[in-house]
JSON list of C-alpha atoms in Angstrom, two decimals:
[
{"chain": "I", "resi": 1232, "resn": "UNK", "atom": "CA", "xyz": [-11.54, -21.63, -24.31]},
{"chain": "I", "resi": 1233, "resn": "UNK", "atom": "CA", "xyz": [-10.75, -22.58, -20.68]},
{"chain": "I", "resi": 1234, "resn": "UNK", "atom": "CA", "xyz": [-14.34, -22.34, -19.60]},
{"chain": "I", "resi": 1235, "resn": "UNK", "atom": "CA", "xyz": [-15.68, -24.26, -22.19]},
{"chain": "I", "resi": 1236, "resn": "UNK", "atom": "CA", "xyz": [-12.89, -27.39, -21.35]},
{"chain": "I", "resi": 1237, "resn": "UNK", "atom": "CA", "xyz": [-13.95, -27.53, -17.40]},
{"chain": "I", "resi": 1238, "resn": "UNK", "atom": "CA", "xyz": [-17.41, -28.53, -15.81]},
{"chain": "I", "resi": 1239, "resn": "UNK", "atom": "CA", "xyz": [-16.97, -25.57, -12.95]},
{"chain": "I", "resi": 1240, "resn": "UNK", "atom": "CA", "xyz": [-18.94, -22.46, -12.75]},
{"chain": "I", "resi": 1241, "resn": "UNK", "atom": "CA", "xyz": [-16.69, -19.58, -14.00]},
{"chain": "I", "resi": 1242, "resn": "UNK", "atom": "CA", "xyz": [-16.96, -15.72, -12.66]},
{"chain": "I", "resi": 1243, "resn": "UNK", "atom": "CA", "xyz": [-15.12, -13.30, -14.89]},
{"chain": "I", "resi": 1244, "resn": "UNK", "atom": "CA", "xyz": [-12.99, -10.92, -12.88]},
{"chain": "I", "resi": 1245, "resn": "UNK", "atom": "CA", "xyz": [-13.38, -7.44, -14.22]},
{"chain": "I", "resi": 1246, "resn": "UNK", "atom": "CA", "xyz": [-10.91, -5.16, -12.68]},
{"chain": "I", "resi": 1247, "resn": "UNK", "atom": "CA", "xyz": [-9.05, -3.12, -14.78]},
{"chain": "I", "resi": 1248, "resn": "UNK", "atom": "CA", "xyz": [-7.19, -1.13, -11.80]},
{"chain": "I", "resi": 1249, "resn": "UNK", "atom": "CA", "xyz": [-5.30, -4.38, -11.36]},
{"chain": "I", "resi": 1250, "resn": "UNK", "atom": "CA", "xyz": [-4.58, -5.66, -14.81]},
{"chain": "I", "resi": 1251, "resn": "UNK", "atom": "CA", "xyz": [-4.37, -2.34, -16.66]},
{"chain": "I", "resi": 1252, "resn": "UNK", "atom": "CA", "xyz": [-7.41, -3.28, -19.24]},
{"chain": "I", "resi": 1253, "resn": "UNK", "atom": "CA", "xyz": [-10.75, -4.02, -18.96]},
{"chain": "I", "resi": 1254, "resn": "UNK", "atom": "CA", "xyz": [-13.24, -5.82, -20.42]},
{"chain": "I", "resi": 1255, "resn": "UNK", "atom": "CA", "xyz": [-16.34, -4.09, -22.32]},
{"chain": "I", "resi": 1256, "resn": "UNK", "atom": "CA", "xyz": [-19.91, -4.93, -21.99]},
{"chain": "I", "resi": 1257, "resn": "UNK", "atom": "CA", "xyz": [-20.02, -6.61, -25.36]},
{"chain": "I", "resi": 1258, "resn": "UNK", "atom": "CA", "xyz": [-16.93, -8.73, -24.10]},
{"chain": "I", "resi": 1259, "resn": "UNK", "atom": "CA", "xyz": [-18.81, -9.79, -20.92]},
{"chain": "I", "resi": 1260, "resn": "UNK", "atom": "CA", "xyz": [-22.05, -10.17, -22.93]},
{"chain": "I", "resi": 1261, "resn": "UNK", "atom": "CA", "xyz": [-20.55, -12.48, -25.43]},
{"chain": "I", "resi": 1262, "resn": "UNK", "atom": "CA", "xyz": [-18.62, -14.47, -22.85]},
{"chain": "I", "resi": 1263, "resn": "UNK", "atom": "CA", "xyz": [-21.80, -14.92, -20.61]},
{"chain": "I", "resi": 1264, "resn": "UNK", "atom": "CA", "xyz": [-22.88, -17.10, -23.79]},
{"chain": "I", "resi": 1265, "resn": "UNK", "atom": "CA", "xyz": [-20.48, -19.56, -22.56]},
{"chain": "I", "resi": 1266, "resn": "UNK", "atom": "CA", "xyz": [-22.73, -22.25, -20.46]},
{"chain": "I", "resi": 1267, "resn": "UNK", "atom": "CA", "xyz": [-20.52, -22.00, -16.85]},
{"chain": "I", "resi": 1268, "resn": "UNK", "atom": "CA", "xyz": [-19.53, -18.60, -17.15]},
{"chain": "I", "resi": 1269, "resn": "UNK", "atom": "CA", "xyz": [-21.97, -17.81, -14.71]},
{"chain": "I", "resi": 1270, "resn": "UNK", "atom": "CA", "xyz": [-20.95, -14.19, -13.08]},
{"chain": "I", "resi": 1271, "resn": "UNK", "atom": "CA", "xyz": [-18.63, -11.27, -13.17]},
{"chain": "I", "resi": 1272, "resn": "UNK", "atom": "CA", "xyz": [-17.07, -9.62, -10.48]},
{"chain": "I", "resi": 1273, "resn": "UNK", "atom": "CA", "xyz": [-17.39, -5.94, -11.74]},
{"chain": "I", "resi": 1274, "resn": "UNK", "atom": "CA", "xyz": [-14.90, -3.55, -10.11]},
{"chain": "I", "resi": 1275, "resn": "UNK", "atom": "CA", "xyz": [-14.56, -0.92, -12.60]},
{"chain": "I", "resi": 1276, "resn": "UNK", "atom": "CA", "xyz": [-16.21, 1.68, -10.36]},
{"chain": "I", "resi": 1277, "resn": "UNK", "atom": "CA", "xyz": [-18.50, 2.44, -13.18]},
{"chain": "I", "resi": 1278, "resn": "UNK", "atom": "CA", "xyz": [-22.30, 2.24, -12.57]},
{"chain": "I", "resi": 1279, "resn": "UNK", "atom": "CA", "xyz": [-22.73, 2.98, -16.00]},
{"chain": "I", "resi": 1280, "resn": "UNK", "atom": "CA", "xyz": [-20.85, -0.28, -17.10]},
{"chain": "I", "resi": 1281, "resn": "UNK", "atom": "CA", "xyz": [-22.49, -2.83, -14.65]},
{"chain": "I", "resi": 1282, "resn": "UNK", "atom": "CA", "xyz": [-25.88, -1.03, -16.36]},
{"chain": "I", "resi": 1283, "resn": "UNK", "atom": "CA", "xyz": [-24.41, -1.75, -19.74]},
{"chain": "I", "resi": 1284, "resn": "UNK", "atom": "CA", "xyz": [-23.70, -5.45, -18.84]},
{"chain": "I", "resi": 1285, "resn": "UNK", "atom": "CA", "xyz": [-27.20, -5.65, -17.21]},
{"chain": "I", "resi": 1286, "resn": "UNK", "atom": "CA", "xyz": [-28.60, -4.44, -20.46]},
{"chain": "I", "resi": 1287, "resn": "UNK", "atom": "CA", "xyz": [-26.83, -6.88, -22.42]},
{"chain": "I", "resi": 1288, "resn": "UNK", "atom": "CA", "xyz": [-27.02, -10.13, -20.92]},
{"chain": "I", "resi": 1289, "resn": "UNK", "atom": "CA", "xyz": [-28.48, -12.18, -18.32]},
{"chain": "I", "resi": 1290, "resn": "UNK", "atom": "CA", "xyz": [-25.26, -12.59, -16.31]},
{"chain": "I", "resi": 1291, "resn": "UNK", "atom": "CA", "xyz": [-25.07, -12.45, -12.24]},
{"chain": "I", "resi": 1292, "resn": "UNK", "atom": "CA", "xyz": [-23.27, -9.05, -11.63]},
{"chain": "I", "resi": 1293, "resn": "UNK", "atom": "CA", "xyz": [-21.45, -8.94, -8.39]},
{"chain": "I", "resi": 1294, "resn": "UNK", "atom": "CA", "xyz": [-19.66, -5.98, -6.81]},
{"chain": "I", "resi": 1295, "resn": "UNK", "atom": "CA", "xyz": [-16.13, -6.08, -6.88]},
{"chain": "I", "resi": 1296, "resn": "UNK", "atom": "CA", "xyz": [-15.71, -2.76, -4.84]},
{"chain": "I", "resi": 1297, "resn": "UNK", "atom": "CA", "xyz": [-16.99, -2.74, -1.11]},
{"chain": "I", "resi": 1298, "resn": "UNK", "atom": "CA", "xyz": [-17.82, 0.90, -1.44]},
{"chain": "I", "resi": 1299, "resn": "UNK", "atom": "CA", "xyz": [-20.32, -0.07, -4.67]},
{"chain": "I", "resi": 1300, "resn": "UNK", "atom": "CA", "xyz": [-21.81, -3.04, -3.14]},
{"chain": "I", "resi": 1301, "resn": "UNK", "atom": "CA", "xyz": [-25.34, -1.05, -2.49]},
{"chain": "I", "resi": 1302, "resn": "UNK", "atom": "CA", "xyz": [-25.43, 1.21, -5.60]},
{"chain": "I", "resi": 1303, "resn": "UNK", "atom": "CA", "xyz": [-24.45, -1.65, -7.81]},
{"chain": "I", "resi": 1304, "resn": "UNK", "atom": "CA", "xyz": [-27.37, -3.60, -6.29]},
{"chain": "I", "resi": 1305, "resn": "UNK", "atom": "CA", "xyz": [-29.73, -0.99, -6.84]},
{"chain": "I", "resi": 1306, "resn": "UNK", "atom": "CA", "xyz": [-29.17, -1.91, -10.58]},
{"chain": "I", "resi": 1307, "resn": "UNK", "atom": "CA", "xyz": [-29.21, -5.32, -10.45]},
{"chain": "I", "resi": 1308, "resn": "UNK", "atom": "CA", "xyz": [-26.19, -6.46, -8.87]},
{"chain": "I", "resi": 1309, "resn": "UNK", "atom": "CA", "xyz": [-26.67, -9.83, -6.89]},
{"chain": "I", "resi": 1310, "resn": "UNK", "atom": "CA", "xyz": [-23.68, -9.16, -4.11]},
{"chain": "I", "resi": 1311, "resn": "UNK", "atom": "CA", "xyz": [-20.33, -8.70, -3.38]},
{"chain": "I", "resi": 1312, "resn": "UNK", "atom": "CA", "xyz": [-16.63, -10.23, -3.67]},
{"chain": "I", "resi": 1313, "resn": "UNK", "atom": "CA", "xyz": [-15.74, -8.52, -0.70]},
{"chain": "I", "resi": 1314, "resn": "UNK", "atom": "CA", "xyz": [-11.89, -7.28, 0.98]},
{"chain": "I", "resi": 1315, "resn": "UNK", "atom": "CA", "xyz": [-13.55, -5.52, 3.89]},
{"chain": "I", "resi": 1316, "resn": "UNK", "atom": "CA", "xyz": [-15.59, -8.60, 4.81]},
{"chain": "I", "resi": 1317, "resn": "UNK", "atom": "CA", "xyz": [-12.21, -10.49, 5.99]},
{"chain": "I", "resi": 1318, "resn": "UNK", "atom": "CA", "xyz": [-12.42, -8.25, 9.06]},
{"chain": "I", "resi": 1319, "resn": "UNK", "atom": "CA", "xyz": [-16.23, -7.39, 9.42]},
{"chain": "I", "resi": 1320, "resn": "UNK", "atom": "CA", "xyz": [-17.94, -10.53, 8.03]},
{"chain": "I", "resi": 1321, "resn": "UNK", "atom": "CA", "xyz": [-21.08, -10.22, 9.79]},
{"chain": "I", "resi": 1322, "resn": "UNK", "atom": "CA", "xyz": [-21.59, -6.46, 8.95]},
{"chain": "I", "resi": 1323, "resn": "UNK", "atom": "CA", "xyz": [-21.10, -7.19, 5.47]},
{"chain": "I", "resi": 1324, "resn": "UNK", "atom": "CA", "xyz": [-23.42, -10.05, 5.57]},
{"chain": "I", "resi": 1325, "resn": "UNK", "atom": "CA", "xyz": [-26.06, -7.76, 7.32]},
{"chain": "I", "resi": 1326, "resn": "UNK", "atom": "CA", "xyz": [-25.84, -5.24, 4.74]},
{"chain": "I", "resi": 1327, "resn": "UNK", "atom": "CA", "xyz": [-26.25, -8.08, 1.70]},
{"chain": "I", "resi": 1328, "resn": "UNK", "atom": "CA", "xyz": [-28.88, -9.56, 3.26]},
{"chain": "I", "resi": 1329, "resn": "UNK", "atom": "CA", "xyz": [-30.92, -6.67, 3.76]},
{"chain": "I", "resi": 1330, "resn": "UNK", "atom": "CA", "xyz": [-30.26, -5.95, -0.04]},
{"chain": "I", "resi": 1331, "resn": "UNK", "atom": "CA", "xyz": [-31.36, -9.18, -1.09]},
{"chain": "I", "resi": 1332, "resn": "UNK", "atom": "CA", "xyz": [-34.56, -8.60, 1.00]},
{"chain": "I", "resi": 1333, "resn": "UNK", "atom": "CA", "xyz": [-35.47, -5.65, -0.88]},
{"chain": "I", "resi": 1334, "resn": "UNK", "atom": "CA", "xyz": [-35.09, -3.42, 2.24]},
{"chain": "I", "resi": 1335, "resn": "UNK", "atom": "CA", "xyz": [-32.48, -0.91, 0.67]},
{"chain": "I", "resi": 1336, "resn": "UNK", "atom": "CA", "xyz": [-33.20, 1.91, 3.43]},
{"chain": "I", "resi": 1337, "resn": "UNK", "atom": "CA", "xyz": [-31.96, -0.32, 6.31]},
{"chain": "I", "resi": 1338, "resn": "UNK", "atom": "CA", "xyz": [-29.10, -1.32, 3.96]},
{"chain": "I", "resi": 1339, "resn": "UNK", "atom": "CA", "xyz": [-28.16, 1.89, 3.47]},
{"chain": "I", "resi": 1340, "resn": "UNK", "atom": "CA", "xyz": [-27.28, 2.39, 7.26]},
{"chain": "I", "resi": 1341, "resn": "UNK", "atom": "CA", "xyz": [-24.93, -0.61, 7.01]},
{"chain": "I", "resi": 1342, "resn": "UNK", "atom": "CA", "xyz": [-23.76, 0.63, 3.59]},
{"chain": "I", "resi": 1343, "resn": "UNK", "atom": "CA", "xyz": [-22.63, 4.41, 5.14]},
{"chain": "I", "resi": 1344, "resn": "UNK", "atom": "CA", "xyz": [-21.10, 2.39, 8.17]},
{"chain": "I", "resi": 1345, "resn": "UNK", "atom": "CA", "xyz": [-19.09, 0.23, 5.84]},
{"chain": "I", "resi": 1346, "resn": "UNK", "atom": "CA", "xyz": [-17.83, 3.25, 3.54]},
{"chain": "I", "resi": 1347, "resn": "UNK", "atom": "CA", "xyz": [-15.33, 4.65, 5.01]},
{"chain": "I", "resi": 1348, "resn": "UNK", "atom": "CA", "xyz": [-13.47, 1.60, 6.29]},
{"chain": "I", "resi": 1349, "resn": "UNK", "atom": "CA", "xyz": [-13.89, -0.05, 2.39]},
{"chain": "I", "resi": 1350, "resn": "UNK", "atom": "CA", "xyz": [-12.30, 3.32, 1.04]},
{"chain": "I", "resi": 1351, "resn": "UNK", "atom": "CA", "xyz": [-9.80, 2.88, 3.29]},
{"chain": "I", "resi": 1352, "resn": "UNK", "atom": "CA", "xyz": [-8.52, 0.25, 2.33]},
{"chain": "I", "resi": 1353, "resn": "UNK", "atom": "CA", "xyz": [-8.39, 0.86, -1.66]},
{"chain": "I", "resi": 1354, "resn": "UNK", "atom": "CA", "xyz": [-6.40, 4.20, -0.69]},
{"chain": "I", "resi": 1355, "resn": "UNK", "atom": "CA", "xyz": [-3.56, 2.93, 0.98]},
{"chain": "I", "resi": 1356, "resn": "UNK", "atom": "CA", "xyz": [-2.27, 0.56, -1.11]},
{"chain": "I", "resi": 1357, "resn": "UNK", "atom": "CA", "xyz": [-2.77, -2.19, -3.80]},
{"chain": "I", "resi": 1358, "resn": "UNK", "atom": "CA", "xyz": [-4.95, -4.90, -2.38]},
{"chain": "I", "resi": 1359, "resn": "UNK", "atom": "CA", "xyz": [-4.21, -7.26, -0.36]},
{"chain": "I", "resi": 1360, "resn": "UNK", "atom": "CA", "xyz": [-1.53, -4.93, 1.67]},
{"chain": "I", "resi": 1361, "resn": "UNK", "atom": "CA", "xyz": [-4.02, -3.20, 3.58]},
{"chain": "I", "resi": 1362, "resn": "UNK", "atom": "CA", "xyz": [-6.36, -5.86, 4.44]},
{"chain": "I", "resi": 1363, "resn": "UNK", "atom": "CA", "xyz": [-3.32, -7.96, 5.48]},
{"chain": "I", "resi": 1364, "resn": "UNK", "atom": "CA", "xyz": [-2.23, -5.29, 7.52]},
{"chain": "I", "resi": 1365, "resn": "UNK", "atom": "CA", "xyz": [-5.85, -4.86, 9.38]},
{"chain": "I", "resi": 1366, "resn": "UNK", "atom": "CA", "xyz": [-6.27, -8.65, 9.89]},
{"chain": "I", "resi": 1367, "resn": "UNK", "atom": "CA", "xyz": [-2.60, -8.51, 11.82]},
{"chain": "I", "resi": 1368, "resn": "UNK", "atom": "CA", "xyz": [-3.52, -5.48, 14.01]},
{"chain": "I", "resi": 1369, "resn": "UNK", "atom": "CA", "xyz": [-6.89, -7.13, 14.74]},
{"chain": "I", "resi": 1370, "resn": "UNK", "atom": "CA", "xyz": [-4.95, -10.83, 15.63]},
{"chain": "I", "resi": 1371, "resn": "UNK", "atom": "CA", "xyz": [-6.74, -12.34, 12.78]},
{"chain": "I", "resi": 1372, "resn": "UNK", "atom": "CA", "xyz": [-3.63, -13.31, 10.53]},
{"chain": "I", "resi": 1373, "resn": "UNK", "atom": "CA", "xyz": [-0.02, -12.77, 9.98]},
{"chain": "I", "resi": 1374, "resn": "UNK", "atom": "CA", "xyz": [1.02, -9.75, 8.01]},
{"chain": "I", "resi": 1375, "resn": "UNK", "atom": "CA", "xyz": [3.47, -11.80, 6.47]},
{"chain": "I", "resi": 1376, "resn": "UNK", "atom": "CA", "xyz": [3.70, -10.99, 2.61]},
{"chain": "I", "resi": 1377, "resn": "UNK", "atom": "CA", "xyz": [4.89, -12.85, -0.51]},
{"chain": "I", "resi": 1378, "resn": "UNK", "atom": "CA", "xyz": [7.11, -10.70, -2.88]},
{"chain": "I", "resi": 1379, "resn": "UNK", "atom": "CA", "xyz": [6.16, -8.85, -5.02]},
{"chain": "I", "resi": 1380, "resn": "UNK", "atom": "CA", "xyz": [3.87, -7.58, -2.12]},
{"chain": "I", "resi": 1381, "resn": "UNK", "atom": "CA", "xyz": [5.46, -5.40, 0.85]},
{"chain": "I", "resi": 1382, "resn": "UNK", "atom": "CA", "xyz": [4.26, -4.61, 4.43]},
{"chain": "I", "resi": 1383, "resn": "UNK", "atom": "CA", "xyz": [2.28, -1.49, 4.57]},
{"chain": "I", "resi": 1384, "resn": "UNK", "atom": "CA", "xyz": [4.36, 1.63, 5.19]},
{"chain": "I", "resi": 1385, "resn": "UNK", "atom": "CA", "xyz": [4.04, 2.74, 8.59]},
{"chain": "I", "resi": 1386, "resn": "UNK", "atom": "CA", "xyz": [2.29, 6.32, 7.84]},
{"chain": "I", "resi": 1387, "resn": "UNK", "atom": "CA", "xyz": [-0.26, 4.83, 5.98]},
{"chain": "I", "resi": 1388, "resn": "UNK", "atom": "CA", "xyz": [-0.48, 1.86, 8.54]},
{"chain": "I", "resi": 1389, "resn": "UNK", "atom": "CA", "xyz": [-0.97, 4.60, 11.12]},
{"chain": "I", "resi": 1390, "resn": "UNK", "atom": "CA", "xyz": [-3.90, 5.98, 8.80]},
{"chain": "I", "resi": 1391, "resn": "UNK", "atom": "CA", "xyz": [-5.14, 2.40, 8.75]},
{"chain": "I", "resi": 1392, "resn": "UNK", "atom": "CA", "xyz": [-4.85, 1.78, 12.42]},
{"chain": "I", "resi": 1393, "resn": "UNK", "atom": "CA", "xyz": [-7.29, 5.02, 12.99]},
{"chain": "I", "resi": 1394, "resn": "UNK", "atom": "CA", "xyz": [-9.88, 3.73, 10.56]},
{"chain": "I", "resi": 1395, "resn": "UNK", "atom": "CA", "xyz": [-9.96, 0.50, 12.32]},
{"chain": "I", "resi": 1396, "resn": "UNK", "atom": "CA", "xyz": [-10.11, 2.53, 15.66]},
{"chain": "I", "resi": 1397, "resn": "UNK", "atom": "CA", "xyz": [-13.11, 5.00, 13.90]},
{"chain": "I", "resi": 1398, "resn": "UNK", "atom": "CA", "xyz": [-14.89, 1.90, 12.85]},
{"chain": "I", "resi": 1399, "resn": "UNK", "atom": "CA", "xyz": [-14.86, 0.52, 16.51]},
{"chain": "I", "resi": 1400, "resn": "UNK", "atom": "CA", "xyz": [-12.67, -2.52, 15.83]},
{"chain": "I", "resi": 1401, "resn": "UNK", "atom": "CA", "xyz": [-9.35, -1.20, 17.90]},
{"chain": "I", "resi": 1402, "resn": "UNK", "atom": "CA", "xyz": [-9.73, 1.16, 21.40]}
]
């Protein structure tokens, strides 16, 4: 109903890990019939789910999981709503440009480089806690959080710092 009342493009967010429930491919296909629902951020972690969506409708699928951007692109996804691009935008852009050019061999090199950093962001705490902490460590932003979010625990901050060092972002 909301999408039908506005003149803006609408992106569905399918993030069951964040909301406790996900949308089925059938639901997404039905919603895609609304003219200005133009895309779905698919963050279920399931290539089968994305494939099912693609087989049911022509909605644009974008990755909602940085670590799955390349695999989802292999079945037709068109991009990513990225977390890790907040700290390495040029690297994410390099990979997605190669994907859009159809050069999956070169894109795979970027995917492998970005993979561990992407997974470390996901495994430490609820988004946006790790990315905010990383941005603070890189002097890109404050680490201030609004409730109910809290600062990253010290032990996990050490793991994150190591991931940033391994990537070459910190010395």
